[in-house]
Amino acid sequence: MMSLPDYVCPVDGTRVRAGSLTWCCPACRGPLDLDFHPTPTDLKSLTGRVNSLWRYAGSLPLATPTVSLGEGRTPLVELTGTVTAKLDFLMPTLSFKDRGAVLLVELARRLAPERVIVDSSGNAGTSVAAYCARAGLDCTVYVPAATSPKKLEQIRAHGARVEAVRGDREATADAARTAADAPGTFYASHIYNPYFLHGTKTYVLELWEDLGGRLPDVLVVPVGNGTLLLGAALALRELHSAGLIGKFPALYGVQAAAVAPLATAWSAGADGLPAEPGPVHPTYAEGIAIPRPPRARQILAAVRAFGGGFRTVPDPAITAARRDLARRGLYVEPTAAACWAAVRKEGFGERSVAVPLCGAGAKSGLA
């Protein structure tokens, strides 16, 4: 394990040794970051490399994977003259979560725990279950009882056990975190474990490569727990530090109007969430219906650092955007349509924009 980087708490600086099954900061119980600062490879050096996200192995905290399913390298499709969609629903498990899950499970394989657990509204659990099947690891997925039956079917098909938790997404996370403290348990948290963020940063690395060493003027991403946004922020900093981009794109987060704690905090000019949670209402966009994201301060800071902001979209707009994408040949789940709904609602003028289509419509019915 000597080649693995240490963990470090972004709040108090507490360090956790590489190779540990510790899933959070021992002092504050918050999420961890990695003490890992790679230099991305230039375009010319990428020629001829494997056609998956592992072509960026030099920028990842793990290399030489054994559990890869060929994840990454998803296509770009033009939606308008200024807006491009990246089809991340064309992944092995039909969602962008494969970018981070493959790193989590590759790490788990090397640590050889007795069991792997994960909590999820569906997509992350499905992804971790698939890669655990590939790695031969015991896996249990904690989900809200109201999770889409199609997502549960997919999780079980990969051989994982499902623990359905009564209550909302927060209750599910609480149950999993309690189980995560048991000895011999690897908590494959896409929120707390920073390996996941280093996987999702390949979304931006692919955009940069496919656009010939440049990026759009604006990156718009859906935000619940913020794993794609924070991964994007990692990639932007690394590319800029290496001199591979001259300026940063603006980074915007999109939330469902029914559950928008980060957008509310942003509008108030706050650095974090208030002590008391705000109102939460049902939404079709279950993947981003997170009332208290643990990395809220990091998310708000990243959006501020990259000159962006937050947009909120009501469920009728999400449904309309989803139907519009389907008529364009792109059938995605509601959460994946949220960014297109935001861009359609307000737009970004003549600036070039990229949006991710994160999950396939086959995972949920058409509302």
mmCIF file of C-alpha atoms in Angstrom:
data_model
loop_
_atom_site.group_PDB
_atom_site.id
_atom_site.type_symbol
_atom_site.label_atom_id
_atom_site.label_comp_id
_atom_site.label_asym_id
_atom_site.label_seq_id
_atom_site.Cartn_x
_atom_site.Cartn_y
_atom_site.Cartn_z
ATOM 1 C CA MET A 1 0.000 0.000 0.000
ATOM 2 C CA MET A 2 3.038 2.295 0.038
ATOM 3 C CA SER A 3 2.154 3.644 -3.413
ATOM 4 C CA LEU A 4 -1.278 4.889 -2.317
ATOM 5 C CA PRO A 5 -1.651 8.537 -1.245
ATOM 6 C CA ASP A 6 -2.737 9.434 2.283
ATOM 7 C CA TYR A 7 -6.144 10.865 3.053
ATOM 8 C CA VAL A 8 -6.466 14.339 4.511
ATOM 9 C CA CYS A 9 -9.459 16.114 6.042
ATOM 10 C CA PRO A 10 -10.224 19.365 4.182
ATOM 11 C CA VAL A 11 -11.692 20.880 7.354
ATOM 12 C CA ASP A 12 -9.100 20.266 10.074
ATOM 13 C CA GLY A 13 -6.131 18.744 8.246
ATOM 14 C CA THR A 14 -6.306 15.372 10.019
ATOM 15 C CA ARG A 15 -4.374 12.747 8.058
ATOM 16 C CA VAL A 16 -5.381 9.105 7.625
ATOM 17 C CA ARG A 17 -2.786 6.646 6.376
ATOM 18 C CA ALA A 18 -3.038 5.099 2.942
ATOM 19 C CA GLY A 19 -4.615 1.654 2.864
ATOM 20 C CA SER A 20 -6.904 2.312 5.831
ATOM 21 C CA LEU A 21 -10.556 1.232 5.892
ATOM 22 C CA THR A 22 -11.350 4.446 7.763
ATOM 23 C CA TRP A 23 -14.090 6.131 5.762
ATOM 24 C CA CYS A 24 -14.273 9.580 7.360
ATOM 25 C CA CYS A 25 -12.172 12.032 9.356
ATOM 26 C CA PRO A 26 -11.671 10.540 12.851
ATOM 27 C CA ALA A 27 -11.873 14.026 14.366
ATOM 28 C CA CYS A 28 -14.861 15.692 12.665
ATOM 29 C CA ARG A 29 -16.502 12.687 10.912
ATOM 30 C CA GLY A 30 -16.487 14.623 7.654
ATOM 31 C CA PRO A 31 -15.498 13.488 4.138
ATOM 32 C CA LEU A 32 -11.835 13.041 3.242
ATOM 33 C CA ASP A 33 -9.691 14.304 0.371
ATOM 34 C CA LEU A 34 -6.533 12.751 -1.093
ATOM 35 C CA ASP A 35 -3.036 14.153 -0.735
ATOM 36 C CA PHE A 36 -2.568 13.614 -4.458
ATOM 37 C CA HIS A 37 -1.588 16.270 -6.978
ATOM 38 C CA PRO A 38 -0.829 14.762 -10.404
ATOM 39 C CA THR A 39 0.198 16.475 -13.623
ATOM 40 C CA PRO A 40 -2.094 15.580 -16.556
ATOM 41 C CA THR A 41 -0.586 14.199 -19.746
ATOM 42 C CA ASP A 42 -0.536 16.451 -22.825
ATOM 43 C CA LEU A 43 -2.612 15.607 -25.888
ATOM 44 C CA LYS A 44 0.221 14.215 -27.961
ATOM 45 C CA SER A 45 1.137 11.695 -25.251
ATOM 46 C CA LEU A 46 -2.416 10.328 -25.157
ATOM 47 C CA THR A 47 -2.258 9.018 -28.716
ATOM 48 C CA GLY A 48 -2.653 5.259 -28.914
ATOM 49 C CA ARG A 49 -3.621 4.738 -25.276
ATOM 50 C CA VAL A 50 -6.400 2.413 -24.108
ATOM 51 C CA ASN A 51 -9.843 3.666 -25.134
ATOM 52 C CA SER A 52 -11.270 4.050 -21.629
ATOM 53 C CA LEU A 53 -10.849 6.504 -18.780
ATOM 54 C CA TRP A 54 -7.692 4.594 -17.848
ATOM 55 C CA ARG A 55 -5.911 6.427 -20.668
ATOM 56 C CA TYR A 56 -5.526 9.099 -17.959
ATOM 57 C CA ALA A 57 -3.921 6.659 -15.507
ATOM 58 C CA GLY A 58 -1.128 9.138 -14.770
ATOM 59 C CA SER A 59 -3.738 11.501 -13.342
ATOM 60 C CA LEU A 60 -5.417 8.818 -11.211
ATOM 61 C CA PRO A 61 -4.448 7.591 -7.734
ATOM 62 C CA LEU A 62 -4.591 3.973 -8.971
ATOM 63 C CA ALA A 63 -3.189 2.398 -12.119
ATOM 64 C CA THR A 64 -3.154 -1.007 -13.867
ATOM 65 C CA PRO A 65 -6.807 -1.854 -13.078
ATOM 66 C CA THR A 66 -8.179 -5.378 -13.067
ATOM 67 C CA VAL A 67 -11.892 -4.559 -12.661
ATOM 68 C CA SER A 68 -12.367 -2.216 -15.627
ATOM 69 C CA LEU A 69 -15.446 -2.680 -17.804
ATOM 70 C CA GLY A 70 -14.267 -0.228 -20.453
ATOM 71 C CA GLU A 71 -15.846 2.782 -18.747
ATOM 72 C CA GLY A 72 -15.370 6.285 -20.111
ATOM 73 C CA ARG A 73 -14.735 7.823 -23.534
ATOM 74 C CA THR A 74 -18.423 8.655 -23.991
ATOM 75 C CA PRO A 75 -19.436 10.590 -27.116
ATOM 76 C CA LEU A 76 -20.338 14.264 -27.541
ATOM 77 C CA VAL A 77 -23.521 15.203 -29.391
ATOM 78 C CA GLU A 78 -24.555 18.701 -30.415
ATOM 79 C CA LEU A 79 -27.924 19.851 -29.047
ATOM 80 C CA THR A 80 -27.764 23.404 -30.446
ATOM 81 C CA GLY A 81 -25.136 25.540 -32.100
ATOM 82 C CA THR A 82 -23.654 26.349 -28.682
ATOM 83 C CA VAL A 83 -24.695 23.438 -26.453
ATOM 84 C CA THR A 84 -23.038 20.007 -26.498
ATOM 85 C CA ALA A 85 -24.178 16.977 -24.506
ATOM 86 C CA LYS A 86 -21.789 14.329 -23.256
ATOM 87 C CA LEU A 87 -23.547 10.971 -23.268
ATOM 88 C CA ASP A 88 -22.407 9.554 -19.957
ATOM 89 C CA PHE A 89 -25.447 7.294 -19.813
ATOM 90 C CA LEU A 90 -23.575 5.139 -22.364
ATOM 91 C CA MET A 91 -21.527 3.517 -19.607
ATOM 92 C CA PRO A 92 -21.416 -0.156 -18.582
ATOM 93 C CA THR A 93 -24.133 0.333 -15.920
ATOM 94 C CA LEU A 94 -25.856 3.191 -17.780
ATOM 95 C CA SER A 95 -24.734 6.082 -15.581
ATOM 96 C CA PHE A 96 -21.747 8.366 -15.032
ATOM 97 C CA LYS A 97 -21.237 6.797 -11.593
ATOM 98 C CA ASP A 98 -19.061 4.159 -13.270
ATOM 99 C CA ARG A 99 -16.301 6.775 -13.501
ATOM 100 C CA GLY A 100 -15.912 6.834 -9.735
ATOM 101 C CA ALA A 101 -17.145 3.364 -8.842
ATOM 102 C CA VAL A 102 -14.392 1.640 -10.795
ATOM 103 C CA LEU A 103 -11.776 3.424 -8.677
ATOM 104 C CA LEU A 104 -13.592 2.646 -5.422
ATOM 105 C CA VAL A 105 -13.876 -1.055 -6.213
ATOM 106 C CA GLU A 106 -10.318 -1.269 -7.551
ATOM 107 C CA LEU A 107 -9.181 0.183 -4.225
ATOM 108 C CA ALA A 108 -11.412 -2.250 -2.302
ATOM 109 C CA ARG A 109 -9.984 -5.186 -4.240
ATOM 110 C CA ARG A 110 -6.488 -4.194 -3.173
ATOM 111 C CA LEU A 111 -7.495 -3.705 0.466
ATOM 112 C CA ALA A 112 -9.357 -7.084 0.535
ATOM 113 C CA PRO A 113 -12.117 -6.246 3.058
ATOM 114 C CA GLU A 114 -14.648 -8.796 4.282
ATOM 115 C CA ARG A 115 -17.488 -6.843 2.744
ATOM 116 C CA VAL A 116 -18.268 -3.734 0.675
ATOM 117 C CA ILE A 117 -21.259 -1.544 1.439
ATOM 118 C CA VAL A 118 -22.648 1.519 -0.296
ATOM 119 C CA ASP A 119 -25.688 3.758 0.071
ATOM 120 C CA SER A 120 -27.415 5.131 -2.988
ATOM 121 C CA SER A 121 -30.606 6.384 -4.579
ATOM 122 C CA GLY A 122 -29.914 3.785 -7.244
ATOM 123 C CA ASN A 123 -27.191 4.602 -9.781
ATOM 124 C CA ALA A 124 -24.149 4.595 -7.501
ATOM 125 C CA GLY A 125 -25.335 1.385 -5.854
ATOM 126 C CA THR A 126 -25.839 -0.255 -9.212
ATOM 127 C CA SER A 127 -22.388 0.786 -10.350
ATOM 128 C CA VAL A 128 -20.609 -0.406 -7.201
ATOM 129 C CA ALA A 129 -22.574 -3.680 -7.343
ATOM 130 C CA ALA A 130 -21.462 -4.290 -10.934
ATOM 131 C CA TYR A 131 -17.796 -3.629 -10.256
ATOM 132 C CA CYS A 132 -17.895 -5.710 -7.076
ATOM 133 C CA ALA A 133 -19.281 -8.558 -9.171
ATOM 134 C CA ARG A 134 -16.377 -8.065 -11.555
ATOM 135 C CA ALA A 135 -13.925 -8.112 -8.624
ATOM 136 C CA GLY A 136 -15.570 -10.987 -6.751
ATOM 137 C CA LEU A 137 -16.325 -8.851 -3.687
ATOM 138 C CA ASP A 138 -19.261 -9.241 -1.304
ATOM 139 C CA CYS A 139 -21.533 -6.196 -1.720
ATOM 140 C CA THR A 140 -24.557 -4.764 0.100
ATOM 141 C CA VAL A 141 -26.403 -1.716 -1.213
ATOM 142 C CA TYR A 142 -28.511 0.470 1.084
ATOM 143 C CA VAL A 143 -31.311 2.239 -0.791
ATOM 144 C CA PRO A 144 -34.431 4.249 0.094
ATOM 145 C CA ALA A 145 -37.490 2.009 0.077
ATOM 146 C CA ALA A 146 -38.992 4.152 -2.705
ATOM 147 C CA THR A 147 -36.110 3.526 -5.127
ATOM 148 C CA SER A 148 -37.103 2.740 -8.713
ATOM 149 C CA PRO A 149 -37.845 -1.013 -9.099
ATOM 150 C CA LYS A 150 -35.801 -1.035 -12.315
ATOM 151 C CA LYS A 151 -32.731 0.174 -10.423
ATOM 152 C CA LEU A 152 -33.274 -2.447 -7.712
ATOM 153 C CA GLU A 153 -33.580 -5.142 -10.353
ATOM 154 C CA GLN A 154 -30.261 -4.105 -11.848
ATOM 155 C CA ILE A 155 -28.522 -4.067 -8.436
ATOM 156 C CA ARG A 156 -29.769 -7.567 -7.597
ATOM 157 C CA ALA A 157 -28.832 -8.861 -11.040
ATOM 158 C CA HIS A 158 -25.196 -8.113 -10.192
ATOM 159 C CA GLY A 159 -25.463 -10.345 -7.114
ATOM 160 C CA ALA A 160 -25.537 -7.616 -4.482
ATOM 161 C CA ARG A 161 -27.819 -7.671 -1.459
ATOM 162 C CA VAL A 162 -30.306 -4.808 -1.148
ATOM 163 C CA GLU A 163 -31.115 -3.207 2.201
ATOM 164 C CA ALA A 164 -34.227 -1.073 1.690
ATOM 165 C CA VAL A 165 -34.436 1.660 4.312
ATOM 166 C CA ARG A 166 -37.675 3.321 5.330
ATOM 167 C CA GLY A 167 -37.400 7.069 5.023
ATOM 168 C CA ASP A 168 -35.556 9.433 2.731
ATOM 169 C CA ARG A 169 -32.078 9.495 1.254
ATOM 170 C CA GLU A 170 -30.622 10.869 4.490
ATOM 171 C CA ALA A 171 -32.061 7.977 6.519
ATOM 172 C CA THR A 172 -30.488 5.567 4.038
ATOM 173 C CA ALA A 173 -27.100 7.250 4.388
ATOM 174 C CA ASP A 174 -27.330 7.135 8.192
ATOM 175 C CA ALA A 175 -28.028 3.388 8.111
ATOM 176 C CA ALA A 176 -25.072 2.726 5.815
ATOM 177 C CA ARG A 177 -22.673 4.862 7.860
ATOM 178 C CA THR A 178 -23.599 2.940 10.982
ATOM 179 C CA ALA A 179 -22.854 -0.326 9.172
ATOM 180 C CA ALA A 180 -19.613 1.147 7.785
ATOM 181 C CA ASP A 181 -18.071 1.259 11.265
ATOM 182 C CA ALA A 182 -18.075 -2.544 11.552
ATOM 183 C CA PRO A 183 -14.577 -4.110 11.333
ATOM 184 C CA GLY A 184 -13.566 -5.449 7.930
ATOM 185 C CA THR A 185 -15.994 -3.160 6.070
ATOM 186 C CA PHE A 186 -15.081 -1.044 3.058
ATOM 187 C CA TYR A 187 -17.546 1.819 2.708
ATOM 188 C CA ALA A 188 -17.653 2.529 -1.024
ATOM 189 C CA SER A 189 -19.111 5.961 -0.477
ATOM 190 C CA HIS A 190 -19.243 8.134 -3.564
ATOM 191 C CA ILE A 191 -19.553 11.072 -1.150
ATOM 192 C CA TYR A 192 -16.978 10.430 1.570
ATOM 193 C CA ASN A 193 -14.304 8.541 -0.351
ATOM 194 C CA PRO A 194 -12.206 10.907 -2.522
ATOM 195 C CA TYR A 195 -11.215 8.157 -4.963
ATOM 196 C CA PHE A 196 -14.659 8.601 -6.457
ATOM 197 C CA LEU A 197 -13.979 12.285 -7.172
ATOM 198 C CA HIS A 198 -10.745 11.425 -8.940
ATOM 199 C CA GLY A 199 -12.765 9.085 -11.144
ATOM 200 C CA THR A 200 -15.395 11.678 -12.014
ATOM 201 C CA LYS A 201 -12.732 14.209 -12.977
ATOM 202 C CA THR A 202 -12.151 12.138 -16.121
ATOM 203 C CA TYR A 203 -15.412 13.634 -17.424
ATOM 204 C CA VAL A 204 -13.591 16.945 -17.875
ATOM 205 C CA LEU A 205 -10.362 15.309 -19.071
ATOM 206 C CA GLU A 206 -12.344 13.646 -21.862
ATOM 207 C CA LEU A 207 -14.067 16.905 -22.795
ATOM 208 C CA TRP A 208 -10.685 18.613 -22.934
ATOM 209 C CA GLU A 209 -9.177 15.889 -25.119
ATOM 210 C CA ASP A 210 -12.133 15.545 -27.482
ATOM 211 C CA LEU A 211 -12.294 19.311 -27.998
ATOM 212 C CA GLY A 212 -8.642 19.388 -29.013
ATOM 213 C CA GLY A 213 -7.124 20.705 -25.807
ATOM 214 C CA ARG A 214 -9.747 23.287 -24.941
ATOM 215 C CA LEU A 215 -12.940 23.409 -22.883
ATOM 216 C CA PRO A 216 -16.360 25.023 -23.375
ATOM 217 C CA ASP A 217 -16.989 28.459 -21.888
ATOM 218 C CA VAL A 218 -19.476 26.975 -19.418
ATOM 219 C CA LEU A 219 -19.762 23.590 -17.698
ATOM 220 C CA VAL A 220 -23.243 22.833 -16.334
ATOM 221 C CA VAL A 221 -23.626 19.792 -14.067
ATOM 222 C CA PRO A 222 -26.430 18.383 -11.888
ATOM 223 C CA VAL A 223 -25.676 18.654 -8.184
ATOM 224 C CA GLY A 224 -26.983 16.518 -5.333
ATOM 225 C CA ASN A 225 -23.937 15.405 -3.384
ATOM 226 C CA GLY A 226 -21.766 17.253 -5.890
ATOM 227 C CA THR A 227 -19.454 14.420 -6.911
ATOM 228 C CA LEU A 228 -19.383 15.324 -10.603
ATOM 229 C CA LEU A 229 -18.941 19.024 -9.884
ATOM 230 C CA LEU A 230 -16.096 18.435 -7.432
ATOM 231 C CA GLY A 231 -14.434 16.008 -9.821
ATOM 232 C CA ALA A 232 -14.696 18.644 -12.533
ATOM 233 C CA ALA A 233 -13.073 21.191 -10.212
ATOM 234 C CA LEU A 234 -10.162 18.794 -9.582
ATOM 235 C CA ALA A 235 -9.599 18.349 -13.311
ATOM 236 C CA LEU A 236 -9.768 22.076 -14.019
ATOM 237 C CA ARG A 237 -7.150 22.857 -11.383
ATOM 238 C CA GLU A 238 -4.855 20.086 -12.594
ATOM 239 C CA LEU A 239 -5.138 21.081 -16.261
ATOM 240 C CA HIS A 240 -4.506 24.731 -15.447
ATOM 241 C CA SER A 241 -1.547 23.988 -13.165
ATOM 242 C CA ALA A 242 0.016 21.951 -15.961
ATOM 243 C CA GLY A 243 -0.461 24.814 -18.420
ATOM 244 C CA LEU A 244 -2.841 22.732 -20.537
ATOM 245 C CA ILE A 245 -5.697 25.269 -20.385
ATOM 246 C CA GLY A 246 -5.288 29.019 -20.370
ATOM 247 C CA LYS A 247 -8.519 29.971 -18.637
ATOM 248 C CA PHE A 248 -11.190 28.304 -16.576
ATOM 249 C CA PRO A 249 -14.730 27.673 -17.816
ATOM 250 C CA ALA A 250 -17.530 28.921 -15.575
ATOM 251 C CA LEU A 251 -18.869 26.076 -13.421
ATOM 252 C CA TYR A 252 -22.632 25.948 -12.804
ATOM 253 C CA GLY A 253 -24.605 23.554 -10.628
ATOM 254 C CA VAL A 254 -28.230 22.596 -11.266
ATOM 255 C CA GLN A 255 -30.657 21.491 -8.570
ATOM 256 C CA ALA A 256 -34.297 20.460 -8.627
ATOM 257 C CA ALA A 257 -36.407 23.301 -7.230
ATOM 258 C CA ALA A 258 -38.032 20.810 -4.848
ATOM 259 C CA VAL A 259 -34.713 20.063 -3.096
ATOM 260 C CA ALA A 260 -32.243 22.904 -3.556
ATOM 261 C CA PRO A 261 -30.186 23.482 -0.394
ATOM 262 C CA LEU A 262 -27.041 24.553 -2.254
ATOM 263 C CA ALA A 263 -28.851 26.950 -4.563
ATOM 264 C CA THR A 264 -30.571 28.468 -1.527
ATOM 265 C CA ALA A 265 -27.285 28.874 0.328
ATOM 266 C CA TRP A 266 -25.708 30.387 -2.786
ATOM 267 C CA SER A 267 -28.510 32.928 -3.131
ATOM 268 C CA ALA A 268 -27.988 33.897 0.522
ATOM 269 C CA GLY A 269 -24.250 34.368 -0.030
ATOM 270 C CA ALA A 270 -23.495 31.655 2.537
ATOM 271 C CA ASP A 271 -20.344 29.529 2.680
ATOM 272 C CA GLY A 272 -22.257 26.482 3.920
ATOM 273 C CA LEU A 273 -25.699 25.153 4.737
ATOM 274 C CA PRO A 274 -27.797 26.565 7.605
ATOM 275 C CA ALA A 275 -28.039 24.585 10.824
ATOM 276 C CA GLU A 276 -31.688 23.775 10.147
ATOM 277 C CA PRO A 277 -32.518 22.001 6.882
ATOM 278 C CA GLY A 278 -34.778 23.790 4.448
ATOM 279 C CA PRO A 279 -38.003 22.468 2.912
ATOM 280 C CA VAL A 280 -37.869 19.223 0.959
ATOM 281 C CA HIS A 281 -40.534 18.191 -1.520
ATOM 282 C CA PRO A 282 -40.949 15.173 -3.791
ATOM 283 C CA THR A 283 -39.147 15.354 -7.145
ATOM 284 C CA TYR A 284 -38.686 13.172 -10.191
ATOM 285 C CA ALA A 285 -34.970 13.976 -10.049
ATOM 286 C CA GLU A 286 -34.289 11.550 -7.197
ATOM 287 C CA GLY A 287 -30.576 11.373 -7.967
ATOM 288 C CA ILE A 288 -30.028 14.982 -6.857
ATOM 289 C CA ALA A 289 -32.638 15.138 -4.079
ATOM 290 C CA ILE A 290 -30.047 15.538 -1.315
ATOM 291 C CA PRO A 291 -31.138 17.934 1.466
ATOM 292 C CA ARG A 292 -27.783 18.098 3.295
ATOM 293 C CA PRO A 293 -24.787 17.181 1.118
ATOM 294 C CA PRO A 294 -21.745 16.488 3.344
ATOM 295 C CA ARG A 295 -19.383 18.337 0.983
ATOM 296 C CA ALA A 296 -21.601 21.439 0.778
ATOM 297 C CA ARG A 297 -18.827 23.891 1.697
ATOM 298 C CA GLN A 298 -16.485 22.445 -0.915
ATOM 299 C CA ILE A 299 -19.195 22.583 -3.578
ATOM 300 C CA LEU A 300 -20.074 26.208 -2.858
ATOM 301 C CA ALA A 301 -16.391 27.156 -2.772
ATOM 302 C CA ALA A 302 -15.727 25.448 -6.115
ATOM 303 C CA VAL A 303 -18.606 27.208 -7.853
ATOM 304 C CA ARG A 304 -17.403 30.513 -6.445
ATOM 305 C CA ALA A 305 -13.788 29.848 -7.472
ATOM 306 C CA PHE A 306 -14.775 29.101 -11.068
ATOM 307 C CA GLY A 307 -17.061 32.086 -11.542
ATOM 308 C CA GLY A 308 -20.266 30.085 -11.822
ATOM 309 C CA GLY A 309 -23.544 29.876 -9.960
ATOM 310 C CA PHE A 310 -26.590 27.716 -9.379
ATOM 311 C CA ARG A 311 -29.765 27.196 -11.376
ATOM 312 C CA THR A 312 -32.944 25.523 -10.125
ATOM 313 C CA VAL A 313 -35.570 23.818 -12.262
ATOM 314 C CA PRO A 314 -39.082 22.663 -11.290
ATOM 315 C CA ASP A 315 -40.265 19.163 -12.067
ATOM 316 C CA PRO A 316 -42.493 20.200 -15.011
ATOM 317 C CA ALA A 317 -39.449 21.779 -16.698
ATOM 318 C CA ILE A 318 -37.391 18.625 -16.045
ATOM 319 C CA THR A 319 -40.138 16.471 -17.543
ATOM 320 C CA ALA A 320 -40.407 18.737 -20.600
ATOM 321 C CA ALA A 321 -36.637 18.670 -21.079
ATOM 322 C CA ARG A 322 -36.616 14.913 -20.787
ATOM 323 C CA ARG A 323 -39.298 14.578 -23.446
ATOM 324 C CA ASP A 324 -37.440 17.011 -25.669
ATOM 325 C CA LEU A 325 -34.242 14.959 -25.379
ATOM 326 C CA ALA A 326 -36.178 11.781 -26.142
ATOM 327 C CA ARG A 327 -37.499 13.392 -29.332
ATOM 328 C CA ARG A 328 -33.880 14.127 -30.224
ATOM 329 C CA GLY A 329 -33.050 10.427 -29.808
ATOM 330 C CA LEU A 330 -31.619 10.676 -26.278
ATOM 331 C CA TYR A 331 -33.670 8.801 -23.675
ATOM 332 C CA VAL A 332 -32.402 9.721 -20.207
ATOM 333 C CA GLU A 333 -33.656 9.648 -16.635
ATOM 334 C CA PRO A 334 -35.102 12.807 -15.010
ATOM 335 C CA THR A 335 -31.931 13.731 -13.104
ATOM 336 C CA ALA A 336 -29.981 13.599 -16.366
ATOM 337 C CA ALA A 337 -32.448 16.005 -17.998
ATOM 338 C CA ALA A 338 -32.133 18.649 -15.266
ATOM 339 C CA CYS A 339 -29.173 20.431 -16.860
ATOM 340 C CA TRP A 340 -30.839 20.625 -20.254
ATOM 341 C CA ALA A 341 -33.924 22.000 -18.499
ATOM 342 C CA ALA A 342 -31.786 24.714 -16.889
ATOM 343 C CA VAL A 343 -30.082 25.641 -20.150
ATOM 344 C CA ARG A 344 -33.405 25.761 -22.013
ATOM 345 C CA LYS A 345 -34.920 27.905 -19.256
ATOM 346 C CA GLU A 346 -32.284 30.636 -19.081
ATOM 347 C CA GLY A 347 -29.477 29.893 -21.511
ATOM 348 C CA PHE A 348 -25.946 31.272 -21.589
ATOM 349 C CA GLY A 349 -26.091 33.561 -24.598
ATOM 350 C CA GLU A 350 -23.463 32.869 -27.230
ATOM 351 C CA ARG A 351 -21.117 31.083 -24.843
ATOM 352 C CA SER A 352 -20.346 27.437 -25.572
ATOM 353 C CA VAL A 353 -21.841 25.046 -23.021
ATOM 354 C CA ALA A 354 -21.411 21.360 -22.153
ATOM 355 C CA VAL A 355 -23.997 19.362 -20.225
ATOM 356 C CA PRO A 356 -23.731 15.742 -19.069
ATOM 357 C CA LEU A 357 -26.533 13.281 -19.693
ATOM 358 C CA CYS A 358 -25.749 11.152 -16.660
ATOM 359 C CA GLY A 359 -28.236 8.291 -16.526
ATOM 360 C CA ALA A 360 -30.249 6.214 -19.000
ATOM 361 C CA GLY A 361 -34.014 6.477 -19.271
ATOM 362 C CA ALA A 362 -34.332 2.715 -19.083
ATOM 363 C CA LYS A 363 -33.771 3.072 -15.336
ATOM 364 C CA SER A 364 -37.123 4.833 -14.822
ATOM 365 C CA GLY A 365 -40.422 5.286 -16.646
ATOM 366 C CA LEU A 366 -41.262 8.325 -18.748
ATOM 367 C CA ALA A 367 -43.266 10.783 -16.637
#
